[in-house]
Amino acid sequence: MSLSGSATLAAALERIPGVHNWSTGMGIGKPVVRGLKSNQVLVLADGQRLETQQWGDEHGSNAEFAHAERIELVRGPASVLYGSDALGGAINIVSPELPDAIGRSGFVRSRWSAGWTTGNDQPEGSLGLEGASGRIGWRLGLVGRKAADVRTPRGRVFNSGYGVLNGSASVGYHGTAGLLRLDYAHRREEVEIHEDPAEDPLATPLQKIQDDRLRLAFEGRGGEWRFDVQAGYQRNHRREFEAREAVELGEVAVGLISETYTGELHAHHPRLGRWDGTLGIAVLGTDVSRFGEEALVPSSFSRGAGIFAFEQASIGRTTMGLGVRLDYRHLEVDADPELGVPATTRSWTSLTGNAGLSHRIAEDVSLVLSAGRGYRVPSAFELFVNGEHEGTRRWR
């Protein structure tokens, strides 16, 4: 992925069959999986659910992938494993395992890369450092991109540049019971939005996004069972400005802050005959507050929980899978006279499941038959939006 030369996660994945990049600019890309996007495709980082206010057309996935070991893609309904929003599928950015120096001397090593994209004069670079001492391992990462306006055969696309700076840090302890790991990531983005030149050829609207993410995870064993436990926190701060001059004056047109709390426990049971499986519990909380001169969505908070079971068995070249999940979600919306929205409470309960069969005909050819039922809880944006969205210049 670090060699793909792509500015966004969606652009890096669009060469995969069934995946498309919904782009409204070089710095904005949303993955489309089997025709579904935004809140219908779930993006995760090491299993941590990412909430980047992705309901907006100009709200891309603020996830860095330059230092990823691999990116896992699940196409089709994946609500059994991931809950709401995984109707089209799920994308999980997986980072490398933290190193250790058990039985050897401590060490530090590095890697770096640099590149240049000519179409928009975009320099980019990444630096990674990692090391270990005994049972303790650590990793630091830094990625930066800065693009000017896009150039085309017919001229320059005014106000189409962007900039990204992403930093990450991880530390872990390899104990006899398992691995305890703490991850932190900080990301800043500035995205210029090209407007209709017939309406205002010199318009300079832009977004500024700051995203902070923290994750504490433990992977270990208890008897014949294997456990994965994690708790996460994410804060996504988004400001939209009508013009470049408004940034210096502090005049925010639309401002949104989303805080997300997640917790998961996966218990992998020992093999029962031919069957391997996982039992899981997940909890989720999201608080959204608005600020700025223009009202688009009301402030809200939601809470949810789910339990699931997934089983898989292999017989020769054939693999079978079965899963079921029960979810509950509760949403409370604050009264907002400016939007004409009264204080509102909504709740949903959903039962989902899937079953699949895969037969490997040849080394690179498989026949797959699957059926699944997914679900998605509507967002406060879909239920109560009422105003002009500065990012798209549309009334929503």
mmCIF file of C-alpha atoms in Angstrom:
data_model
loop_
_atom_site.group_PDB
_atom_site.id
_atom_site.type_symbol
_atom_site.label_atom_id
_atom_site.label_comp_id
_atom_site.label_asym_id
_atom_site.label_seq_id
_atom_site.Cartn_x
_atom_site.Cartn_y
_atom_site.Cartn_z
ATOM 1 C CA MET A 1 0.000 0.000 0.000
ATOM 2 C CA SER A 2 2.846 2.436 0.731
ATOM 3 C CA LEU A 3 3.955 2.096 -2.897
ATOM 4 C CA SER A 4 0.537 2.632 -4.441
ATOM 5 C CA GLY A 5 1.007 6.401 -4.887
ATOM 6 C CA SER A 6 -2.585 6.959 -3.747
ATOM 7 C CA ALA A 7 -3.656 9.935 -1.671
ATOM 8 C CA THR A 8 -6.639 8.225 -0.010
ATOM 9 C CA LEU A 9 -7.608 4.764 1.176
ATOM 10 C CA ALA A 10 -10.357 4.549 -1.434
ATOM 11 C CA ALA A 11 -7.943 5.410 -4.255
ATOM 12 C CA ALA A 12 -5.555 2.680 -3.092
ATOM 13 C CA LEU A 13 -8.314 0.045 -3.152
ATOM 14 C CA GLU A 14 -10.183 0.976 -6.322
ATOM 15 C CA ARG A 15 -8.148 -1.434 -8.468
ATOM 16 C CA ILE A 16 -9.733 -4.349 -6.550
ATOM 17 C CA PRO A 17 -12.819 -5.832 -8.292
ATOM 18 C CA GLY A 18 -16.028 -4.658 -6.653
ATOM 19 C CA VAL A 19 -14.412 -1.556 -5.082
ATOM 20 C CA HIS A 20 -14.725 2.001 -6.404
ATOM 21 C CA ASN A 21 -13.380 5.387 -5.309
ATOM 22 C CA TRP A 22 -16.086 8.017 -4.764
ATOM 23 C CA SER A 23 -13.952 11.128 -5.085
ATOM 24 C CA THR A 24 -14.842 14.814 -4.905
ATOM 25 C CA GLY A 25 -11.241 15.991 -5.077
ATOM 26 C CA MET A 26 -7.695 14.672 -4.855
ATOM 27 C CA GLY A 27 -7.784 14.752 -1.046
ATOM 28 C CA ILE A 28 -11.287 13.317 -0.593
ATOM 29 C CA GLY A 29 -12.092 9.696 -1.350
ATOM 30 C CA LYS A 30 -14.746 7.321 -0.022
ATOM 31 C CA PRO A 31 -14.597 3.561 -0.662
ATOM 32 C CA VAL A 32 -17.583 2.143 -2.525
ATOM 33 C CA VAL A 33 -18.047 -1.609 -2.060
ATOM 34 C CA ARG A 34 -20.644 -3.320 -4.254
ATOM 35 C CA GLY A 35 -22.361 0.002 -4.895
ATOM 36 C CA LEU A 36 -22.593 1.093 -1.241
ATOM 37 C CA LYS A 37 -20.588 3.851 0.481
ATOM 38 C CA SER A 38 -20.440 6.302 3.402
ATOM 39 C CA ASN A 39 -22.287 4.858 6.428
ATOM 40 C CA GLN A 40 -22.896 1.640 4.491
ATOM 41 C CA VAL A 41 -19.206 0.617 4.401
ATOM 42 C CA LEU A 42 -17.316 0.299 7.680
ATOM 43 C CA VAL A 43 -13.630 1.271 7.963
ATOM 44 C CA LEU A 44 -11.527 -0.051 10.857
ATOM 45 C CA ALA A 45 -7.921 0.323 12.016
ATOM 46 C CA ASP A 46 -6.618 -2.831 13.722
ATOM 47 C CA GLY A 47 -10.229 -3.748 14.441
ATOM 48 C CA GLN A 48 -11.095 -0.343 15.938
ATOM 49 C CA ARG A 49 -14.202 1.138 14.364
ATOM 50 C CA LEU A 50 -13.517 4.563 12.794
ATOM 51 C CA GLU A 51 -16.142 7.305 12.877
ATOM 52 C CA THR A 52 -15.208 10.244 10.631
ATOM 53 C CA GLN A 53 -18.678 11.739 10.085
ATOM 54 C CA GLN A 54 -18.644 9.839 6.810
ATOM 55 C CA TRP A 55 -22.273 10.672 6.016
ATOM 56 C CA GLY A 56 -21.134 13.828 4.189
ATOM 57 C CA ASP A 57 -20.152 13.733 0.505
ATOM 58 C CA GLU A 58 -17.018 15.765 1.306
ATOM 59 C CA HIS A 59 -16.175 13.722 4.426
ATOM 60 C CA GLY A 60 -13.592 11.134 3.469
ATOM 61 C CA SER A 61 -12.138 8.362 5.575
ATOM 62 C CA ASN A 62 -9.419 9.987 7.718
ATOM 63 C CA ALA A 63 -7.361 6.790 7.923
ATOM 64 C CA GLU A 64 -3.663 6.447 7.092
ATOM 65 C CA PHE A 65 -2.435 3.270 5.378
ATOM 66 C CA ALA A 66 1.169 4.046 4.395
ATOM 67 C CA HIS A 67 2.655 1.871 7.165
ATOM 68 C CA ALA A 68 0.024 -0.893 7.053
ATOM 69 C CA GLU A 69 1.101 -4.513 6.817
ATOM 70 C CA ARG A 70 -2.067 -5.385 4.915
ATOM 71 C CA ILE A 71 -5.613 -4.186 4.287
ATOM 72 C CA GLU A 72 -8.396 -6.719 4.778
ATOM 73 C CA LEU A 73 -11.541 -6.336 2.672
ATOM 74 C CA VAL A 74 -14.853 -8.066 3.380
ATOM 75 C CA ARG A 75 -17.319 -7.632 0.523
ATOM 76 C CA GLY A 76 -21.019 -8.039 1.196
ATOM 77 C CA PRO A 77 -22.996 -7.822 4.465
ATOM 78 C CA ALA A 78 -20.593 -8.103 7.414
ATOM 79 C CA SER A 79 -22.923 -7.029 10.217
ATOM 80 C CA VAL A 80 -22.409 -10.281 12.139
ATOM 81 C CA LEU A 81 -18.782 -9.423 12.909
ATOM 82 C CA TYR A 82 -18.921 -5.626 12.857
ATOM 83 C CA GLY A 83 -22.473 -4.492 13.613
ATOM 84 C CA SER A 84 -24.209 -1.503 12.036
ATOM 85 C CA ASP A 85 -22.891 0.199 8.877
ATOM 86 C CA ALA A 86 -21.219 -2.884 7.355
ATOM 87 C CA LEU A 87 -23.912 -3.422 4.708
ATOM 88 C CA GLY A 88 -21.642 -3.118 1.690
ATOM 89 C CA GLY A 89 -18.657 -4.568 3.497
ATOM 90 C CA ALA A 90 -15.830 -3.757 5.886
ATOM 91 C CA ILE A 91 -12.248 -2.539 5.387
ATOM 92 C CA ASN A 92 -9.690 -3.210 8.126
ATOM 93 C CA ILE A 93 -6.256 -1.523 8.046
ATOM 94 C CA VAL A 94 -3.885 -3.895 9.851
ATOM 95 C CA SER A 95 -0.546 -2.671 11.199
ATOM 96 C CA PRO A 96 2.502 -4.950 11.644
ATOM 97 C CA GLU A 97 3.074 -6.823 14.881
ATOM 98 C CA LEU A 98 5.243 -4.974 17.378
ATOM 99 C CA PRO A 99 8.796 -6.377 17.558
ATOM 100 C CA ASP A 100 10.406 -7.906 20.630
ATOM 101 C CA ALA A 101 13.977 -8.672 21.709
ATOM 102 C CA ILE A 102 13.323 -11.739 23.829
ATOM 103 C CA GLY A 103 16.490 -13.835 23.867
ATOM 104 C CA ARG A 104 18.490 -11.332 21.802
ATOM 105 C CA SER A 105 20.006 -7.872 22.039
ATOM 106 C CA GLY A 106 17.844 -4.797 21.780
ATOM 107 C CA PHE A 107 17.710 -3.000 18.433
ATOM 108 C CA VAL A 108 16.389 -0.004 16.517
ATOM 109 C CA ARG A 109 15.640 -0.007 12.796
ATOM 110 C CA SER A 110 14.071 2.392 10.337
ATOM 111 C CA ARG A 111 12.511 2.690 6.925
ATOM 112 C CA TRP A 112 11.582 5.668 4.814
ATOM 113 C CA SER A 113 10.090 6.524 1.452
ATOM 114 C CA ALA A 114 9.659 9.627 -0.682
ATOM 115 C CA GLY A 115 7.736 10.392 -3.844
ATOM 116 C CA TRP A 116 6.424 13.074 -6.159
ATOM 117 C CA THR A 117 3.178 13.215 -8.124
ATOM 118 C CA THR A 118 3.414 15.454 -11.173
ATOM 119 C CA GLY A 119 -0.284 16.058 -11.868
ATOM 120 C CA ASN A 120 -0.663 18.245 -8.794
ATOM 121 C CA ASP A 121 2.971 18.873 -7.766
ATOM 122 C CA GLN A 122 2.556 16.653 -4.713
ATOM 123 C CA PRO A 123 5.603 15.731 -2.632
ATOM 124 C CA GLU A 124 5.039 12.971 -0.097
ATOM 125 C CA GLY A 125 7.182 11.098 2.360
ATOM 126 C CA SER A 126 7.017 8.645 5.216
ATOM 127 C CA LEU A 127 9.366 7.693 8.036
ATOM 128 C CA GLY A 128 9.087 4.702 10.331
ATOM 129 C CA LEU A 129 11.169 3.794 13.379
ATOM 130 C CA GLU A 130 10.792 0.688 15.516
ATOM 131 C CA GLY A 131 12.776 -1.150 18.118
ATOM 132 C CA ALA A 132 12.695 -3.472 21.090
ATOM 133 C CA SER A 133 14.385 -4.145 24.393
ATOM 134 C CA GLY A 134 13.577 -7.437 26.046
ATOM 135 C CA ARG A 135 9.813 -7.870 26.154
ATOM 136 C CA ILE A 136 9.038 -4.252 25.239
ATOM 137 C CA GLY A 137 8.559 -3.236 21.605
ATOM 138 C CA TRP A 138 7.708 0.126 20.092
ATOM 139 C CA ARG A 139 7.056 1.857 16.770
ATOM 140 C CA LEU A 140 6.858 5.486 15.565
ATOM 141 C CA GLY A 141 5.512 6.647 12.214
ATOM 142 C CA LEU A 142 5.230 9.935 10.325
ATOM 143 C CA VAL A 143 3.546 10.516 6.947
ATOM 144 C CA GLY A 144 3.139 13.806 5.077
ATOM 145 C CA ARG A 145 1.626 14.926 1.749
ATOM 146 C CA LYS A 146 1.184 18.409 0.298
ATOM 147 C CA ALA A 147 -0.494 18.975 -3.065
ATOM 148 C CA ALA A 148 -1.021 22.087 -5.172
ATOM 149 C CA ASP A 149 -3.924 22.587 -7.587
ATOM 150 C CA VAL A 150 -4.538 19.804 -10.091
ATOM 151 C CA ARG A 151 -3.283 20.505 -13.611
ATOM 152 C CA THR A 152 -5.240 19.300 -16.653
ATOM 153 C CA PRO A 153 -4.675 19.718 -20.422
ATOM 154 C CA ARG A 154 -7.215 22.566 -20.303
ATOM 155 C CA GLY A 155 -5.624 24.362 -17.378
ATOM 156 C CA ARG A 156 -5.387 24.423 -13.614
ATOM 157 C CA VAL A 157 -8.319 23.357 -11.404
ATOM 158 C CA PHE A 158 -8.452 26.294 -9.019
ATOM 159 C CA ASN A 159 -8.589 25.617 -5.260
ATOM 160 C CA SER A 160 -8.112 21.835 -5.486
ATOM 161 C CA GLY A 161 -5.026 21.298 -3.311
ATOM 162 C CA TYR A 162 -4.727 19.521 0.022
ATOM 163 C CA GLY A 163 -2.280 18.707 2.793
ATOM 164 C CA VAL A 164 -1.984 15.800 5.249
ATOM 165 C CA LEU A 165 0.258 15.203 8.260
ATOM 166 C CA ASN A 166 -0.147 11.932 10.170
ATOM 167 C CA GLY A 167 1.822 10.761 13.195
ATOM 168 C CA SER A 168 1.497 7.496 15.118
ATOM 169 C CA ALA A 169 3.088 5.808 18.120
ATOM 170 C CA SER A 170 2.753 2.283 19.527
ATOM 171 C CA VAL A 171 4.252 0.480 22.499
ATOM 172 C CA GLY A 172 3.664 -3.063 23.673
ATOM 173 C CA TYR A 173 4.700 -5.620 26.275
ATOM 174 C CA HIS A 174 5.112 -9.264 25.254
ATOM 175 C CA GLY A 175 4.240 -11.108 28.466
ATOM 176 C CA THR A 176 3.876 -14.801 29.132
ATOM 177 C CA ALA A 177 0.076 -14.422 29.006
ATOM 178 C CA GLY A 178 0.004 -12.420 25.769
ATOM 179 C CA LEU A 179 0.614 -9.008 24.211
ATOM 180 C CA LEU A 180 -0.554 -5.759 25.808
ATOM 181 C CA ARG A 181 -0.434 -2.883 23.310
ATOM 182 C CA LEU A 182 -1.177 0.855 23.321
ATOM 183 C CA ASP A 183 -1.600 2.787 20.037
ATOM 184 C CA TYR A 184 -2.029 6.509 19.399
ATOM 185 C CA ALA A 185 -2.505 8.345 16.092
ATOM 186 C CA HIS A 186 -2.847 12.053 15.326
ATOM 187 C CA ARG A 187 -3.849 13.376 11.910
ATOM 188 C CA ARG A 188 -4.311 16.855 10.444
ATOM 189 C CA GLU A 189 -5.830 17.553 7.036
ATOM 190 C CA GLU A 190 -6.563 20.667 5.021
ATOM 191 C CA VAL A 191 -8.677 20.081 1.919
ATOM 192 C CA GLU A 192 -9.549 22.788 -0.594
ATOM 193 C CA ILE A 193 -12.909 22.396 -2.338
ATOM 194 C CA HIS A 194 -13.199 23.397 -5.989
ATOM 195 C CA GLU A 195 -16.427 25.278 -6.678
ATOM 196 C CA ASP A 196 -18.433 25.727 -9.871
ATOM 197 C CA PRO A 197 -16.425 28.334 -11.862
ATOM 198 C CA ALA A 198 -19.638 29.616 -13.462
ATOM 199 C CA GLU A 199 -20.957 30.519 -9.998
ATOM 200 C CA ASP A 200 -17.789 31.916 -8.407
ATOM 201 C CA PRO A 201 -14.485 31.260 -10.219
ATOM 202 C CA LEU A 202 -12.418 32.670 -7.330
ATOM 203 C CA ALA A 203 -14.164 30.896 -4.428
ATOM 204 C CA THR A 204 -11.791 29.360 -1.869
ATOM 205 C CA PRO A 205 -13.842 27.139 0.495
ATOM 206 C CA LEU A 206 -11.905 24.547 2.468
ATOM 207 C CA GLN A 207 -12.050 22.044 5.306
ATOM 208 C CA LYS A 208 -9.719 21.572 8.255
ATOM 209 C CA ILE A 209 -9.874 18.202 10.003
ATOM 210 C CA GLN A 210 -8.080 16.998 13.105
ATOM 211 C CA ASP A 211 -8.405 13.371 14.150
ATOM 212 C CA ASP A 212 -7.020 11.766 17.335
ATOM 213 C CA ARG A 213 -7.283 8.049 18.053
ATOM 214 C CA LEU A 214 -6.266 5.949 21.064
ATOM 215 C CA ARG A 215 -6.474 2.148 21.396
ATOM 216 C CA LEU A 216 -5.573 -0.255 24.208
ATOM 217 C CA ALA A 217 -5.559 -3.932 23.237
ATOM 218 C CA PHE A 218 -4.687 -7.295 24.749
ATOM 219 C CA GLU A 219 -4.206 -10.582 22.910
ATOM 220 C CA GLY A 220 -3.707 -13.684 25.013
ATOM 221 C CA ARG A 221 -4.766 -17.175 26.000
ATOM 222 C CA GLY A 222 -6.692 -18.681 28.870
ATOM 223 C CA GLY A 223 -6.494 -22.449 28.818
ATOM 224 C CA GLU A 224 -7.527 -23.623 25.356
ATOM 225 C CA TRP A 225 -9.331 -20.365 24.610
ATOM 226 C CA ARG A 226 -7.782 -17.355 22.855
ATOM 227 C CA PHE A 227 -8.951 -13.834 23.703
ATOM 228 C CA ASP A 228 -8.782 -10.470 21.915
ATOM 229 C CA VAL A 229 -9.833 -7.476 24.016
ATOM 230 C CA GLN A 230 -9.662 -3.828 23.039
ATOM 231 C CA ALA A 231 -10.959 -0.425 24.088
ATOM 232 C CA GLY A 232 -10.743 2.648 21.881
ATOM 233 C CA TYR A 233 -11.375 6.382 21.792
ATOM 234 C CA GLN A 234 -11.530 8.679 18.762
ATOM 235 C CA ARG A 235 -12.086 12.425 18.444
ATOM 236 C CA ASN A 236 -12.849 13.820 14.982
ATOM 237 C CA HIS A 237 -12.847 17.638 14.777
ATOM 238 C CA ARG A 238 -14.094 19.054 11.461
ATOM 239 C CA ARG A 239 -14.319 22.725 10.447
ATOM 240 C CA GLU A 240 -15.647 24.001 7.118
ATOM 241 C CA PHE A 241 -14.904 27.552 5.955
ATOM 242 C CA GLU A 242 -16.559 29.572 3.193
ATOM 243 C CA ALA A 243 -13.267 31.223 2.169
ATOM 244 C CA ARG A 244 -9.551 31.195 2.939
ATOM 245 C CA GLU A 245 -9.877 34.574 4.663
ATOM 246 C CA ALA A 246 -12.392 33.098 7.123
ATOM 247 C CA VAL A 247 -9.687 30.815 8.556
ATOM 248 C CA GLU A 248 -7.628 33.772 9.788
ATOM 249 C CA LEU A 249 -10.762 35.412 11.211
ATOM 250 C CA GLY A 250 -11.897 32.203 12.905
ATOM 251 C CA GLU A 251 -15.263 32.285 11.115
ATOM 252 C CA VAL A 252 -16.337 28.637 10.957
ATOM 253 C CA ALA A 253 -19.296 28.021 8.651
ATOM 254 C CA VAL A 254 -20.027 24.460 9.832
ATOM 255 C CA GLY A 255 -18.219 22.828 12.741
ATOM 256 C CA LEU A 256 -18.643 19.283 14.042
ATOM 257 C CA ILE A 257 -16.937 17.331 16.822
ATOM 258 C CA SER A 258 -17.487 13.595 17.082
ATOM 259 C CA GLU A 259 -16.218 11.547 20.032
ATOM 260 C CA THR A 260 -16.454 7.768 19.772
ATOM 261 C CA TYR A 261 -15.874 5.161 22.480
ATOM 262 C CA THR A 262 -15.584 1.476 21.563
ATOM 263 C CA GLY A 263 -15.002 -1.778 23.408
ATOM 264 C CA GLU A 264 -14.822 -5.360 22.160
ATOM 265 C CA LEU A 265 -14.186 -8.844 23.514
ATOM 266 C CA HIS A 266 -13.615 -11.761 21.137
ATOM 267 C CA ALA A 267 -13.312 -15.245 22.630
ATOM 268 C CA HIS A 268 -12.054 -17.923 20.217
ATOM 269 C CA HIS A 269 -13.039 -21.364 21.464
ATOM 270 C CA PRO A 270 -10.992 -24.556 20.939
ATOM 271 C CA ARG A 271 -11.835 -26.668 17.911
ATOM 272 C CA LEU A 272 -15.025 -28.708 18.229
ATOM 273 C CA GLY A 273 -14.749 -31.463 15.659
ATOM 274 C CA ARG A 274 -14.182 -29.573 12.404
ATOM 275 C CA TRP A 275 -15.529 -26.271 13.725
ATOM 276 C CA ASP A 276 -13.566 -23.205 14.852
ATOM 277 C CA GLY A 277 -15.496 -20.246 16.166
ATOM 278 C CA THR A 278 -15.662 -16.923 17.941
ATOM 279 C CA LEU A 279 -18.052 -15.511 20.524
ATOM 280 C CA GLY A 280 -18.060 -11.747 20.914
ATOM 281 C CA ILE A 281 -19.403 -8.721 22.760
ATOM 282 C CA ALA A 282 -19.161 -5.134 21.476
ATOM 283 C CA VAL A 283 -20.157 -1.764 22.957
ATOM 284 C CA LEU A 284 -20.217 1.627 21.232
ATOM 285 C CA GLY A 285 -20.866 5.229 22.210
ATOM 286 C CA THR A 286 -20.773 8.343 20.014
ATOM 287 C CA ASP A 287 -21.249 11.995 21.037
ATOM 288 C CA VAL A 288 -21.645 14.612 18.285
ATOM 289 C CA SER A 289 -21.711 18.361 18.951
ATOM 290 C CA ARG A 290 -22.023 21.187 16.452
ATOM 291 C CA PHE A 291 -20.708 24.745 16.355
ATOM 292 C CA GLY A 292 -20.208 27.485 13.781
ATOM 293 C CA GLU A 293 -22.340 30.073 12.026
ATOM 294 C CA GLU A 294 -24.567 27.621 10.164
ATOM 295 C CA ALA A 295 -26.620 24.755 11.567
ATOM 296 C CA LEU A 296 -26.664 21.504 9.622
ATOM 297 C CA VAL A 297 -27.339 18.711 12.133
ATOM 298 C CA PRO A 298 -28.347 18.803 15.817
ATOM 299 C CA SER A 299 -26.063 17.674 18.623
ATOM 300 C CA SER A 300 -26.682 14.058 19.615
ATOM 301 C CA PHE A 301 -25.334 11.034 21.403
ATOM 302 C CA SER A 302 -25.873 7.324 20.825
ATOM 303 C CA ARG A 303 -25.128 4.151 22.758
ATOM 304 C CA GLY A 304 -25.181 0.570 21.568
ATOM 305 C CA ALA A 305 -24.221 -3.008 22.359
ATOM 306 C CA GLY A 306 -24.133 -6.298 20.495
ATOM 307 C CA ILE A 307 -23.390 -9.998 20.971
ATOM 308 C CA PHE A 308 -22.457 -12.417 18.213
ATOM 309 C CA ALA A 309 -21.246 -15.906 17.349
ATOM 310 C CA PHE A 310 -19.433 -17.055 14.220
ATOM 311 C CA GLU A 311 -18.429 -20.622 13.309
ATOM 312 C CA GLN A 312 -16.328 -21.967 10.441
ATOM 313 C CA ALA A 313 -15.412 -25.486 9.292
ATOM 314 C CA SER A 314 -13.287 -26.910 6.470
ATOM 315 C CA ILE A 315 -13.692 -30.253 4.744
ATOM 316 C CA GLY A 316 -11.106 -30.801 2.043
ATOM 317 C CA ARG A 317 -11.465 -27.990 -0.494
ATOM 318 C CA THR A 318 -14.772 -26.793 0.973
ATOM 319 C CA THR A 319 -15.193 -24.199 3.735
ATOM 320 C CA MET A 320 -18.475 -23.423 5.498
ATOM 321 C CA GLY A 321 -19.337 -20.446 7.693
ATOM 322 C CA LEU A 322 -22.313 -19.524 9.889
ATOM 323 C CA GLY A 323 -22.923 -16.435 12.009
ATOM 324 C CA VAL A 324 -25.604 -14.651 14.037
ATOM 325 C CA ARG A 325 -25.671 -11.310 15.901
ATOM 326 C CA LEU A 326 -28.084 -9.361 18.123
ATOM 327 C CA ASP A 327 -27.690 -5.567 18.378
ATOM 328 C CA TYR A 328 -29.308 -2.717 20.290
ATOM 329 C CA ARG A 329 -28.817 0.991 19.540
ATOM 330 C CA HIS A 330 -30.180 4.050 21.359
ATOM 331 C CA LEU A 331 -30.059 7.614 19.958
ATOM 332 C CA GLU A 332 -30.847 10.880 21.744
ATOM 333 C CA VAL A 333 -30.964 14.189 19.857
ATOM 334 C CA ASP A 334 -30.862 17.580 21.559
ATOM 335 C CA ALA A 335 -33.554 20.135 20.840
ATOM 336 C CA ASP A 336 -32.377 22.622 18.200
ATOM 337 C CA PRO A 337 -34.734 25.566 17.536
ATOM 338 C CA GLU A 338 -32.554 26.809 14.671
ATOM 339 C CA LEU A 339 -33.137 23.546 12.802
ATOM 340 C CA GLY A 340 -36.691 23.122 14.045
ATOM 341 C CA VAL A 341 -35.796 19.817 15.718
ATOM 342 C CA PRO A 342 -37.387 18.894 19.084
ATOM 343 C CA ALA A 343 -35.609 16.719 21.644
ATOM 344 C CA THR A 344 -35.972 13.198 20.286
ATOM 345 C CA THR A 345 -35.202 9.656 21.400
ATOM 346 C CA ARG A 346 -35.027 6.625 19.107
ATOM 347 C CA SER A 347 -34.114 2.965 19.727
ATOM 348 C CA TRP A 348 -33.503 -0.004 17.441
ATOM 349 C CA THR A 349 -33.009 -3.740 17.928
ATOM 350 C CA SER A 350 -31.798 -5.963 15.106
ATOM 351 C CA LEU A 351 -31.041 -9.639 14.533
ATOM 352 C CA THR A 352 -28.667 -10.392 11.655
ATOM 353 C CA GLY A 353 -27.021 -13.495 10.298
ATOM 354 C CA ASN A 354 -25.138 -15.027 7.408
ATOM 355 C CA ALA A 355 -24.218 -18.396 5.962
ATOM 356 C CA GLY A 356 -21.698 -19.203 3.271
ATOM 357 C CA LEU A 357 -20.048 -22.008 1.367
ATOM 358 C CA SER A 358 -16.754 -21.782 -0.539
ATOM 359 C CA HIS A 359 -15.302 -24.535 -2.717
ATOM 360 C CA ARG A 360 -11.778 -24.164 -4.105
ATOM 361 C CA ILE A 361 -11.835 -25.435 -7.691
ATOM 362 C CA ALA A 362 -8.204 -24.555 -8.419
ATOM 363 C CA GLU A 363 -5.364 -22.690 -6.733
ATOM 364 C CA ASP A 364 -6.694 -19.278 -7.794
ATOM 365 C CA VAL A 365 -10.336 -20.153 -8.494
ATOM 366 C CA SER A 366 -13.121 -20.628 -5.935
ATOM 367 C CA LEU A 367 -16.881 -21.031 -6.185
ATOM 368 C CA VAL A 368 -18.677 -19.092 -3.441
ATOM 369 C CA LEU A 369 -22.318 -19.227 -2.381
ATOM 370 C CA SER A 370 -23.451 -17.007 0.480
ATOM 371 C CA ALA A 371 -26.540 -15.403 1.975
ATOM 372 C CA GLY A 372 -26.618 -12.709 4.615
ATOM 373 C CA ARG A 373 -28.799 -10.157 6.324
ATOM 374 C CA GLY A 374 -27.239 -6.883 7.409
ATOM 375 C CA TYR A 375 -28.584 -3.730 9.002
ATOM 376 C CA ARG A 376 -27.711 -0.088 9.464
ATOM 377 C CA VAL A 377 -28.958 2.351 12.064
ATOM 378 C CA PRO A 378 -29.823 5.735 10.498
ATOM 379 C CA SER A 379 -27.577 8.588 11.556
ATOM 380 C CA ALA A 380 -28.778 11.849 13.082
ATOM 381 C CA PHE A 381 -27.785 13.479 9.781
ATOM 382 C CA GLU A 382 -30.211 11.299 7.813
ATOM 383 C CA LEU A 383 -33.025 11.787 10.316
ATOM 384 C CA PHE A 384 -32.749 15.479 11.141
ATOM 385 C CA VAL A 385 -30.514 17.311 8.632
ATOM 386 C CA ASN A 386 -31.936 20.693 7.660
ATOM 387 C CA GLY A 387 -29.631 23.310 6.194
ATOM 388 C CA GLU A 388 -27.050 24.256 3.576
ATOM 389 C CA HIS A 389 -24.026 21.955 3.544
ATOM 390 C CA GLU A 390 -21.078 24.266 2.891
ATOM 391 C CA GLY A 391 -18.948 21.390 1.616
ATOM 392 C CA THR A 392 -21.315 20.590 -1.251
ATOM 393 C CA ARG A 393 -23.227 23.883 -1.638
ATOM 394 C CA ARG A 394 -26.453 21.885 -1.376
ATOM 395 C CA TRP A 395 -29.500 22.163 0.836
ATOM 396 C CA ARG A 396 -29.833 18.919 2.758
#
